[in-house]
Amino acid sequence: MDAAAPGSVDPSGRRGKELVGRRVLETYPAVAGSALWEGCLDALTTGTVHEGAPFPCEEAVAAGPRRSAFSVRAARLGGRLIVSWTRHDREEREEREPQDARLPGAPARADRSPAAAADRPGQEPDDPRSAESALLESERTVLVERGKLQAERTLAARLQHALLPTPERSLELAGLHVDIAYVPSDAGVNVGGDWYSAIELPDRSALFVVGDVAGHGLDAVGTMAQLRFTAKGMTITGSALPDVLGRLNSLLLHTASEPCGATATMIMARYQPWDHRMTWVRAGHLPPLLIRRGEARFLPQPQGRLLGASFTSAYEQEMIGLEAGDHLVLYTDGLVEEPGESIDTGLARLAETARALVAEGRADTLARTLAAQRQGNRDDICVLDIHVPGSGGAP
């Protein structure tokens, strides 16, 4: 989300400035695959304005779930979506709350804490000792939850390290020089779902995969492990790359703990050394960057929605012949995204930076250099640089 009105408030109580820079599916995971999601995709693809019918929504407030009704309108503007929502029960609640406040013995509003109610002028808590006990119980609950969260983060980090050991030096696969970098978010709060795979297959071809699971923590790491090992197993046994993505999409849609609760972007590429051809597919992922003879350009994007978004998703493949000296860079969005900046600006910056590094003779560690230059990264970064040894700026 690149921008939001300062006065806007979503069903979870987040205001506009809290929404800027967040990913839609991380913030609202249950919307993936819904009628709303399909409507927004259609609006972005065709330019037709989406005006959805009102739908029920449960808000998480202090007193427990609270039902409200919302409708959403989405319209395309300059390659982006302008999304607005209307809360249909606002007037009813505003009329009801002042009346509740005037009734003797009426409970505090559901979105006010007990402490806020006690601080209102002219009101005294019925039993100060009860209020103190409630406060102590709340503090104990917070400490317990904080401990659980820290334990989950530690376990997720250990699992991720075991699943994604980053090599200390570049690899040689199927005659290619492969540099790999993985850099966790500087925030260090949650373990992300970025991942990669680079292996040589039984027929001497090579498989390269970069993926990004929405969300953080144990759920993201678990989904990442599912995708990583399933993709590797299916490719080793001879499945075509579009079929692999189709199966992975079905896997997420059928194994989610809640409806469409897991989504991911992904790019897969298979290199055949006998004819120097690279075949690749994508699922909602950013395009590969090709650096050839001093120029950098992004490859055409074949059709492919993100995994876990829709049962009707279809995946196409593209093919390119690689030449001596070529660099093909696969990456996750943490390498190019900046809050308040368009994705096109980040992609242009990546292309120019990578081109300059190759021209300067720093191509041998291109992936690690690109990742290291991203100071203060808010998201995990995963980069693979696939290089064909030879002339054209090769080390």
CSV table of C-alpha atoms in Angstrom, one decimal:
chain,number,residue,atom,x,y,z
A,1,MET,CA,0.0,0.0,0.0
A,2,ASP,CA,1.7,3.1,-1.3
A,3,ALA,CA,-0.6,5.8,0.3
A,4,ALA,CA,-3.7,6.0,2.5
A,5,ALA,CA,-5.9,8.8,3.7
A,6,PRO,CA,-4.8,10.0,7.2
A,7,GLY,CA,-8.4,9.8,8.6
A,8,SER,CA,-9.1,6.3,7.3
A,9,VAL,CA,-9.6,3.5,9.8
A,10,ASP,CA,-9.7,-0.2,8.7
A,11,PRO,CA,-11.8,-2.9,10.5
A,12,SER,CA,-8.8,-3.7,12.8
A,13,GLY,CA,-8.5,-0.1,13.9
A,14,ARG,CA,-5.4,0.7,12.0
A,15,ARG,CA,-5.2,4.3,10.7
A,16,GLY,CA,-4.0,5.5,7.3
A,17,LYS,CA,-0.3,6.1,8.3
A,18,GLU,CA,-0.1,2.6,9.8
A,19,LEU,CA,-1.2,1.1,6.5
A,20,VAL,CA,1.4,2.7,4.3
A,21,GLY,CA,4.2,0.4,3.3
A,22,ARG,CA,2.3,-2.8,4.3
A,23,ARG,CA,1.5,-5.6,1.9
A,24,VAL,CA,-2.2,-6.2,1.3
A,25,LEU,CA,-2.1,-10.0,1.8
A,26,GLU,CA,0.0,-9.7,5.0
A,27,THR,CA,-2.4,-7.2,6.4
A,28,TYR,CA,-5.6,-8.9,5.2
A,29,PRO,CA,-4.7,-12.6,4.5
A,30,ALA,CA,-8.3,-13.8,4.5
A,31,VAL,CA,-9.2,-11.6,1.5
A,32,ALA,CA,-7.1,-13.7,-1.0
A,33,GLY,CA,-9.3,-15.7,-3.3
A,34,SER,CA,-12.5,-14.0,-2.2
A,35,ALA,CA,-15.0,-12.1,-4.4
A,36,LEU,CA,-13.4,-8.9,-3.2
A,37,TRP,CA,-9.9,-10.1,-4.3
A,38,GLU,CA,-11.2,-11.3,-7.7
A,39,GLY,CA,-12.9,-8.0,-8.2
A,40,CYS,CA,-9.8,-6.0,-7.4
A,41,LEU,CA,-7.7,-8.2,-9.8
A,42,ASP,CA,-10.3,-7.6,-12.5
A,43,ALA,CA,-10.3,-3.9,-11.9
A,44,LEU,CA,-6.5,-3.8,-12.2
A,45,THR,CA,-6.4,-6.0,-15.3
A,46,THR,CA,-9.3,-4.6,-17.3
A,47,GLY,CA,-9.8,-1.1,-15.9
A,48,THR,CA,-13.4,-1.8,-15.0
A,49,VAL,CA,-14.4,-0.3,-11.7
A,50,HIS,CA,-15.3,-2.8,-9.0
A,51,GLU,CA,-18.1,-1.9,-6.7
A,52,GLY,CA,-18.8,-4.8,-4.4
A,53,ALA,CA,-21.9,-5.6,-2.4
A,54,PRO,CA,-21.8,-5.0,1.4
A,55,PHE,CA,-20.2,-7.9,3.3
A,56,PRO,CA,-20.0,-8.7,7.0
A,57,CYS,CA,-16.7,-8.3,8.9
A,58,GLU,CA,-15.7,-9.0,12.5
A,59,GLU,CA,-13.6,-6.4,14.2
A,60,ALA,CA,-11.2,-7.3,17.0
A,61,VAL,CA,-11.9,-5.0,19.9
A,62,ALA,CA,-11.3,-5.2,23.7
A,63,ALA,CA,-14.7,-6.7,24.5
A,64,GLY,CA,-14.4,-9.4,21.8
A,65,PRO,CA,-15.4,-9.7,18.1
A,66,ARG,CA,-17.8,-7.0,16.8
A,67,ARG,CA,-19.7,-7.4,13.6
A,68,SER,CA,-19.9,-4.6,11.1
A,69,ALA,CA,-20.8,-4.2,7.4
A,70,PHE,CA,-18.5,-2.8,4.7
A,71,SER,CA,-18.5,-2.3,1.0
A,72,VAL,CA,-15.4,-1.7,-1.2
A,73,ARG,CA,-14.9,0.2,-4.4
A,74,ALA,CA,-11.7,-0.3,-6.5
A,75,ALA,CA,-10.7,1.7,-9.6
A,76,ARG,CA,-7.5,1.6,-11.7
A,77,LEU,CA,-5.3,4.7,-11.9
A,78,GLY,CA,-1.9,4.8,-13.5
A,79,GLY,CA,-1.2,1.1,-13.1
A,80,ARG,CA,-2.3,1.2,-9.4
A,81,LEU,CA,-5.6,0.7,-7.6
A,82,ILE,CA,-7.5,3.3,-5.7
A,83,VAL,CA,-9.5,1.4,-3.1
A,84,SER,CA,-12.1,3.0,-0.8
A,85,TRP,CA,-14.4,1.4,1.7
A,86,THR,CA,-17.7,2.4,3.3
A,87,ARG,CA,-18.9,1.4,6.8
A,88,HIS,CA,-22.7,1.0,6.6
A,89,ASP,CA,-23.4,0.8,10.4
A,90,ARG,CA,-21.4,3.9,11.4
A,91,GLU,CA,-24.5,6.2,11.9
A,92,GLU,CA,-26.3,3.5,13.9
A,93,ARG,CA,-23.3,3.0,16.2
A,94,GLU,CA,-22.8,6.8,16.7
A,95,GLU,CA,-26.5,7.2,17.6
A,96,ARG,CA,-26.4,4.3,20.0
A,97,GLU,CA,-23.2,5.0,21.9
A,98,PRO,CA,-24.3,8.5,23.4
A,99,GLN,CA,-27.5,6.9,24.6
A,100,ASP,CA,-25.6,4.0,26.2
A,101,ALA,CA,-23.3,6.4,28.0
A,102,ARG,CA,-26.3,8.2,29.6
A,103,LEU,CA,-27.9,5.0,30.9
A,104,PRO,CA,-27.2,4.3,34.6
A,105,GLY,CA,-24.9,1.3,34.9
A,106,ALA,CA,-24.4,1.0,31.2
A,107,PRO,CA,-21.1,-0.8,30.3
A,108,ALA,CA,-18.2,1.1,28.8
A,109,ARG,CA,-17.9,1.2,25.0
A,110,ALA,CA,-16.5,-2.0,23.6
A,111,ASP,CA,-13.5,-0.2,22.1
A,112,ARG,CA,-12.5,1.5,25.4
A,113,SER,CA,-10.3,-0.2,27.9
A,114,PRO,CA,-11.4,-0.6,31.6
A,115,ALA,CA,-8.7,2.0,32.5
A,116,ALA,CA,-10.1,4.5,30.0
A,117,ALA,CA,-13.6,4.1,31.6
A,118,ALA,CA,-12.2,4.6,35.1
A,119,ASP,CA,-10.4,7.8,34.0
A,120,ARG,CA,-13.6,9.6,32.8
A,121,PRO,CA,-14.6,12.6,35.0
A,122,GLY,CA,-17.4,12.0,37.4
A,123,GLN,CA,-17.1,8.2,37.5
A,124,GLU,CA,-15.6,6.0,40.1
A,125,PRO,CA,-14.8,2.3,39.9
A,126,ASP,CA,-17.2,0.3,42.0
A,127,ASP,CA,-14.3,-1.6,43.6
A,128,PRO,CA,-10.7,-0.2,43.4
A,129,ARG,CA,-9.3,-3.6,44.4
A,130,SER,CA,-11.2,-5.2,41.5
A,131,ALA,CA,-9.7,-2.7,39.1
A,132,GLU,CA,-6.2,-3.3,40.5
A,133,SER,CA,-6.7,-7.1,40.1
A,134,ALA,CA,-7.8,-6.7,36.6
A,135,LEU,CA,-4.8,-4.6,35.8
A,136,LEU,CA,-2.4,-7.1,37.3
A,137,GLU,CA,-4.1,-9.9,35.4
A,138,SER,CA,-3.7,-8.0,32.1
A,139,GLU,CA,0.0,-7.4,32.8
A,140,ARG,CA,0.5,-11.1,33.5
A,141,THR,CA,-1.3,-12.0,30.2
A,142,VAL,CA,0.9,-9.6,28.3
A,143,LEU,CA,4.1,-11.1,29.8
A,144,VAL,CA,2.9,-14.7,28.9
A,145,GLU,CA,2.0,-13.7,25.4
A,146,ARG,CA,5.4,-11.9,25.0
A,147,GLY,CA,7.2,-15.0,26.1
A,148,LYS,CA,5.3,-17.2,23.7
A,149,LEU,CA,6.0,-14.8,20.8
A,150,GLN,CA,9.7,-14.7,21.6
A,151,ALA,CA,9.8,-18.5,21.7
A,152,GLU,CA,8.1,-18.8,18.3
A,153,ARG,CA,10.5,-16.3,16.8
A,154,THR,CA,13.5,-18.2,18.1
A,155,LEU,CA,12.2,-21.5,16.8
A,156,ALA,CA,11.2,-20.0,13.4
A,157,ALA,CA,14.7,-18.5,13.0
A,158,ARG,CA,16.4,-21.9,13.8
A,159,LEU,CA,14.1,-23.7,11.3
A,160,GLN,CA,14.8,-21.1,8.6
A,161,HIS,CA,18.6,-21.3,9.2
A,162,ALA,CA,18.4,-25.1,8.9
A,163,LEU,CA,16.3,-25.0,5.7
A,164,LEU,CA,18.3,-22.1,4.0
A,165,PRO,CA,22.0,-22.5,4.7
A,166,THR,CA,23.6,-19.6,2.7
A,167,PRO,CA,26.9,-20.8,1.0
A,168,GLU,CA,30.0,-18.9,2.0
A,169,ARG,CA,31.2,-18.8,-1.6
A,170,SER,CA,29.6,-18.9,-5.1
A,171,LEU,CA,28.4,-22.3,-6.5
A,172,GLU,CA,29.2,-23.9,-9.9
A,173,LEU,CA,26.1,-25.6,-11.3
A,174,ALA,CA,25.7,-27.0,-14.8
A,175,GLY,CA,28.5,-24.8,-16.0
A,176,LEU,CA,27.1,-21.7,-14.4
A,177,HIS,CA,28.6,-19.5,-11.8
A,178,VAL,CA,25.9,-18.9,-9.1
A,179,ASP,CA,26.2,-16.2,-6.4
A,180,ILE,CA,23.6,-16.3,-3.6
A,181,ALA,CA,22.7,-13.8,-0.9
A,182,TYR,CA,20.1,-13.9,1.9
A,183,VAL,CA,19.8,-10.9,4.3
A,184,PRO,CA,17.1,-10.9,7.0
A,185,SER,CA,15.2,-7.7,7.7
A,186,ASP,CA,17.0,-5.1,9.8
A,187,ALA,CA,13.9,-4.8,11.9
A,188,GLY,CA,14.6,-8.3,13.2
A,189,VAL,CA,11.1,-8.6,14.7
A,190,ASN,CA,9.8,-11.6,12.7
A,191,VAL,CA,11.3,-14.2,10.6
A,192,GLY,CA,10.2,-13.8,7.0
A,193,GLY,CA,9.2,-16.3,4.3
A,194,ASP,CA,11.8,-15.5,1.6
A,195,TRP,CA,13.6,-18.5,0.3
A,196,TYR,CA,15.6,-19.9,-2.6
A,197,SER,CA,16.8,-23.2,-4.2
A,198,ALA,CA,19.7,-23.8,-6.5
A,199,ILE,CA,20.4,-27.5,-7.4
A,200,GLU,CA,21.7,-29.6,-10.3
A,201,LEU,CA,19.1,-32.1,-11.6
A,202,PRO,CA,19.7,-35.7,-12.6
A,203,ASP,CA,19.8,-34.9,-16.3
A,204,ARG,CA,22.6,-32.3,-15.6
A,205,SER,CA,20.3,-29.3,-16.0
A,206,ALA,CA,20.0,-26.8,-13.2
A,207,LEU,CA,17.0,-25.6,-11.2
A,208,PHE,CA,16.8,-22.1,-9.7
A,209,VAL,CA,13.9,-20.9,-7.5
A,210,VAL,CA,13.2,-17.8,-5.5
A,211,GLY,CA,10.0,-17.4,-3.5
A,212,ASP,CA,8.4,-15.1,-1.0
A,213,VAL,CA,5.6,-16.3,1.4
A,214,ALA,CA,3.3,-13.7,2.7
A,215,GLY,CA,3.5,-13.2,6.5
A,216,HIS,CA,6.2,-14.0,9.1
A,217,GLY,CA,6.9,-16.4,11.9
A,218,LEU,CA,6.3,-20.2,12.1
A,219,ASP,CA,3.5,-20.2,9.6
A,220,ALA,CA,5.5,-18.5,6.9
A,221,VAL,CA,8.5,-20.8,7.5
A,222,GLY,CA,6.3,-23.9,7.4
A,223,THR,CA,4.7,-22.8,4.1
A,224,MET,CA,8.1,-22.0,2.7
A,225,ALA,CA,9.3,-25.5,3.6
A,226,GLN,CA,6.3,-27.0,1.9
A,227,LEU,CA,6.8,-25.1,-1.3
A,228,ARG,CA,10.6,-25.5,-1.4
A,229,PHE,CA,10.6,-29.3,-1.1
A,230,THR,CA,7.5,-29.9,-3.2
A,231,ALA,CA,8.9,-27.8,-6.1
A,232,LYS,CA,12.2,-29.6,-5.9
A,233,GLY,CA,10.6,-33.1,-5.8
A,234,MET,CA,8.2,-32.4,-8.7
A,235,THR,CA,11.0,-31.0,-10.9
A,236,ILE,CA,13.4,-33.9,-10.2
A,237,THR,CA,10.7,-36.4,-11.2
A,238,GLY,CA,10.2,-34.6,-14.6
A,239,SER,CA,7.2,-32.3,-14.1
A,240,ALA,CA,7.1,-29.2,-16.4
A,241,LEU,CA,7.5,-25.9,-14.7
A,242,PRO,CA,3.9,-24.6,-15.3
A,243,ASP,CA,2.6,-27.9,-13.9
A,244,VAL,CA,4.7,-27.4,-10.8
A,245,LEU,CA,3.3,-24.0,-10.1
A,246,GLY,CA,-0.3,-25.3,-10.7
A,247,ARG,CA,0.2,-28.0,-8.1
A,248,LEU,CA,1.7,-25.6,-5.6
A,249,ASN,CA,-1.2,-23.3,-6.1
A,250,SER,CA,-3.6,-26.1,-5.3
A,251,LEU,CA,-1.5,-27.2,-2.4
A,252,LEU,CA,-1.8,-23.8,-0.7
A,253,LEU,CA,-5.5,-23.5,-1.4
A,254,HIS,CA,-6.3,-27.0,0.0
A,255,THR,CA,-4.0,-27.0,3.0
A,256,ALA,CA,-4.6,-23.5,4.4
A,257,SER,CA,-5.7,-23.4,8.1
A,258,GLU,CA,-8.3,-20.8,7.1
A,259,PRO,CA,-9.9,-20.1,3.8
A,260,CYS,CA,-7.1,-18.9,1.4
A,261,GLY,CA,-4.9,-18.1,4.4
A,262,ALA,CA,-1.5,-18.7,2.8
A,263,THR,CA,-0.2,-17.0,-0.3
A,264,ALA,CA,3.2,-16.7,-2.0
A,265,THR,CA,5.0,-15.3,-5.0
A,266,MET,CA,7.6,-17.5,-6.8
A,267,ILE,CA,9.8,-17.7,-9.8
A,268,MET,CA,11.3,-20.9,-11.2
A,269,ALA,CA,14.0,-21.2,-13.9
A,270,ARG,CA,15.5,-24.3,-15.5
A,271,TYR,CA,18.8,-24.2,-17.4
A,272,GLN,CA,19.8,-26.7,-20.1
A,273,PRO,CA,23.6,-26.6,-20.6
A,274,TRP,CA,23.5,-28.6,-23.9
A,275,ASP,CA,21.7,-25.8,-25.7
A,276,HIS,CA,22.2,-22.9,-23.2
A,277,ARG,CA,18.4,-22.3,-22.9
A,278,MET,CA,16.7,-21.0,-19.7
A,279,THR,CA,13.0,-21.8,-19.3
A,280,TRP,CA,11.2,-19.9,-16.6
A,281,VAL,CA,7.8,-19.4,-15.0
A,282,ARG,CA,6.4,-17.0,-12.4
A,283,ALA,CA,3.6,-16.8,-9.9
A,284,GLY,CA,3.0,-13.1,-9.1
A,285,HIS,CA,6.8,-12.6,-8.8
A,286,LEU,CA,8.9,-9.7,-10.0
A,287,PRO,CA,10.7,-10.3,-13.4
A,288,PRO,CA,14.2,-11.6,-13.8
A,289,LEU,CA,16.9,-9.0,-14.7
A,290,LEU,CA,19.2,-9.8,-17.6
A,291,ILE,CA,22.6,-8.0,-17.9
A,292,ARG,CA,24.1,-8.5,-21.4
A,293,ARG,CA,26.9,-6.7,-23.2
A,294,GLY,CA,26.8,-3.7,-20.8
A,295,GLU,CA,23.0,-3.3,-20.9
A,296,ALA,CA,20.4,-4.3,-18.3
A,297,ARG,CA,16.7,-5.1,-19.0
A,298,PHE,CA,13.9,-7.0,-17.4
A,299,LEU,CA,12.5,-10.1,-19.2
A,300,PRO,CA,8.9,-10.3,-20.4
A,301,GLN,CA,6.5,-11.5,-17.7
A,302,PRO,CA,4.6,-14.7,-18.5
A,303,GLN,CA,1.0,-15.1,-17.1
A,304,GLY,CA,0.9,-16.3,-13.5
A,305,ARG,CA,-0.9,-15.1,-10.4
A,306,LEU,CA,0.5,-15.5,-7.0
A,307,LEU,CA,0.1,-18.9,-5.4
A,308,GLY,CA,-2.9,-19.4,-3.2
A,309,ALA,CA,-5.0,-16.6,-4.7
A,310,SER,CA,-7.4,-18.4,-7.0
A,311,PHE,CA,-8.4,-21.9,-8.1
A,312,THR,CA,-8.6,-20.6,-11.7
A,313,SER,CA,-4.9,-19.5,-11.9
A,314,ALA,CA,-3.0,-20.6,-15.0
A,315,TYR,CA,0.8,-20.4,-15.6
A,316,GLU,CA,2.7,-19.9,-18.8
A,317,GLN,CA,6.4,-20.2,-19.4
A,318,GLU,CA,9.0,-18.1,-21.3
A,319,MET,CA,12.4,-19.2,-22.8
A,320,ILE,CA,15.6,-17.3,-23.4
A,321,GLY,CA,19.0,-18.4,-24.8
A,322,LEU,CA,21.8,-17.4,-22.5
A,323,GLU,CA,25.2,-16.1,-23.9
A,324,ALA,CA,28.7,-16.1,-22.5
A,325,GLY,CA,29.0,-13.1,-20.1
A,326,ASP,CA,25.3,-13.0,-19.3
A,327,HIS,CA,24.0,-12.4,-15.8
A,328,LEU,CA,20.4,-13.3,-14.9
A,329,VAL,CA,19.3,-12.0,-11.5
A,330,LEU,CA,16.4,-13.5,-9.5
A,331,TYR,CA,15.4,-11.6,-6.3
A,332,THR,CA,12.6,-11.0,-3.8
A,333,ASP,CA,10.8,-7.6,-3.4
A,334,GLY,CA,12.9,-6.6,-0.4
A,335,LEU,CA,15.7,-5.7,-2.8
A,336,VAL,CA,13.7,-3.0,-4.6
A,337,GLU,CA,10.8,-1.8,-2.4
A,338,GLU,CA,11.0,1.4,-0.5
A,339,PRO,CA,8.1,3.0,1.5
A,340,GLY,CA,6.4,5.8,-0.4
A,341,GLU,CA,8.2,4.9,-3.6
A,342,SER,CA,6.8,3.2,-6.7
A,343,ILE,CA,8.0,-0.3,-7.6
A,344,ASP,CA,9.1,1.0,-11.0
A,345,THR,CA,11.5,3.3,-9.4
A,346,GLY,CA,13.0,0.5,-7.3
A,347,LEU,CA,13.3,-1.7,-10.4
A,348,ALA,CA,15.1,1.0,-12.3
A,349,ARG,CA,17.5,1.5,-9.5
A,350,LEU,CA,18.3,-2.2,-9.4
A,351,ALA,CA,18.9,-2.4,-13.1
A,352,GLU,CA,21.3,0.6,-13.1
A,353,THR,CA,23.1,-0.6,-10.0
A,354,ALA,CA,23.6,-4.2,-11.3
A,355,ARG,CA,24.7,-2.9,-14.7
A,356,ALA,CA,27.3,-0.6,-13.1
A,357,LEU,CA,28.7,-3.3,-10.8
A,358,VAL,CA,29.2,-5.7,-13.8
A,359,ALA,CA,30.9,-2.9,-15.8
A,360,GLU,CA,33.2,-2.2,-12.9
A,361,GLY,CA,34.4,-5.8,-12.8
A,362,ARG,CA,32.6,-6.7,-9.5
A,363,ALA,CA,30.4,-9.4,-11.1
A,364,ASP,CA,31.8,-12.3,-9.2
A,365,THR,CA,29.9,-11.5,-6.1
A,366,LEU,CA,27.0,-9.6,-7.7
A,367,ALA,CA,24.2,-11.0,-5.5
A,368,ARG,CA,26.0,-10.4,-2.3
A,369,THR,CA,27.0,-6.9,-3.3
A,370,LEU,CA,23.5,-5.9,-4.3
A,371,ALA,CA,22.1,-7.2,-1.0
A,372,ALA,CA,24.8,-5.5,1.1
A,373,GLN,CA,24.0,-2.1,-0.5
A,374,ARG,CA,20.5,-2.2,0.9
A,375,GLN,CA,20.9,-0.6,4.3
A,376,GLY,CA,18.0,-0.4,6.7
A,377,ASN,CA,16.0,-3.0,4.7
A,378,ARG,CA,12.4,-3.4,6.1
A,379,ASP,CA,12.0,-6.8,4.5
A,380,ASP,CA,14.1,-9.9,4.0
A,381,ILE,CA,16.2,-9.9,0.9
A,382,CYS,CA,17.0,-13.0,-1.3
A,383,VAL,CA,19.1,-12.7,-4.4
A,384,LEU,CA,20.5,-15.2,-7.0
A,385,ASP,CA,22.9,-14.1,-9.7
A,386,ILE,CA,23.2,-16.8,-12.4
A,387,HIS,CA,26.3,-16.0,-14.6
A,388,VAL,CA,27.4,-17.7,-17.8
A,389,PRO,CA,31.3,-17.6,-17.7
A,390,GLY,CA,33.0,-16.0,-20.6
A,391,SER,CA,33.4,-12.6,-22.1
A,392,GLY,CA,31.1,-9.6,-21.8
A,393,GLY,CA,32.2,-8.3,-18.4
A,394,ALA,CA,32.7,-11.8,-16.8
A,395,PRO,CA,35.2,-12.1,-14.0
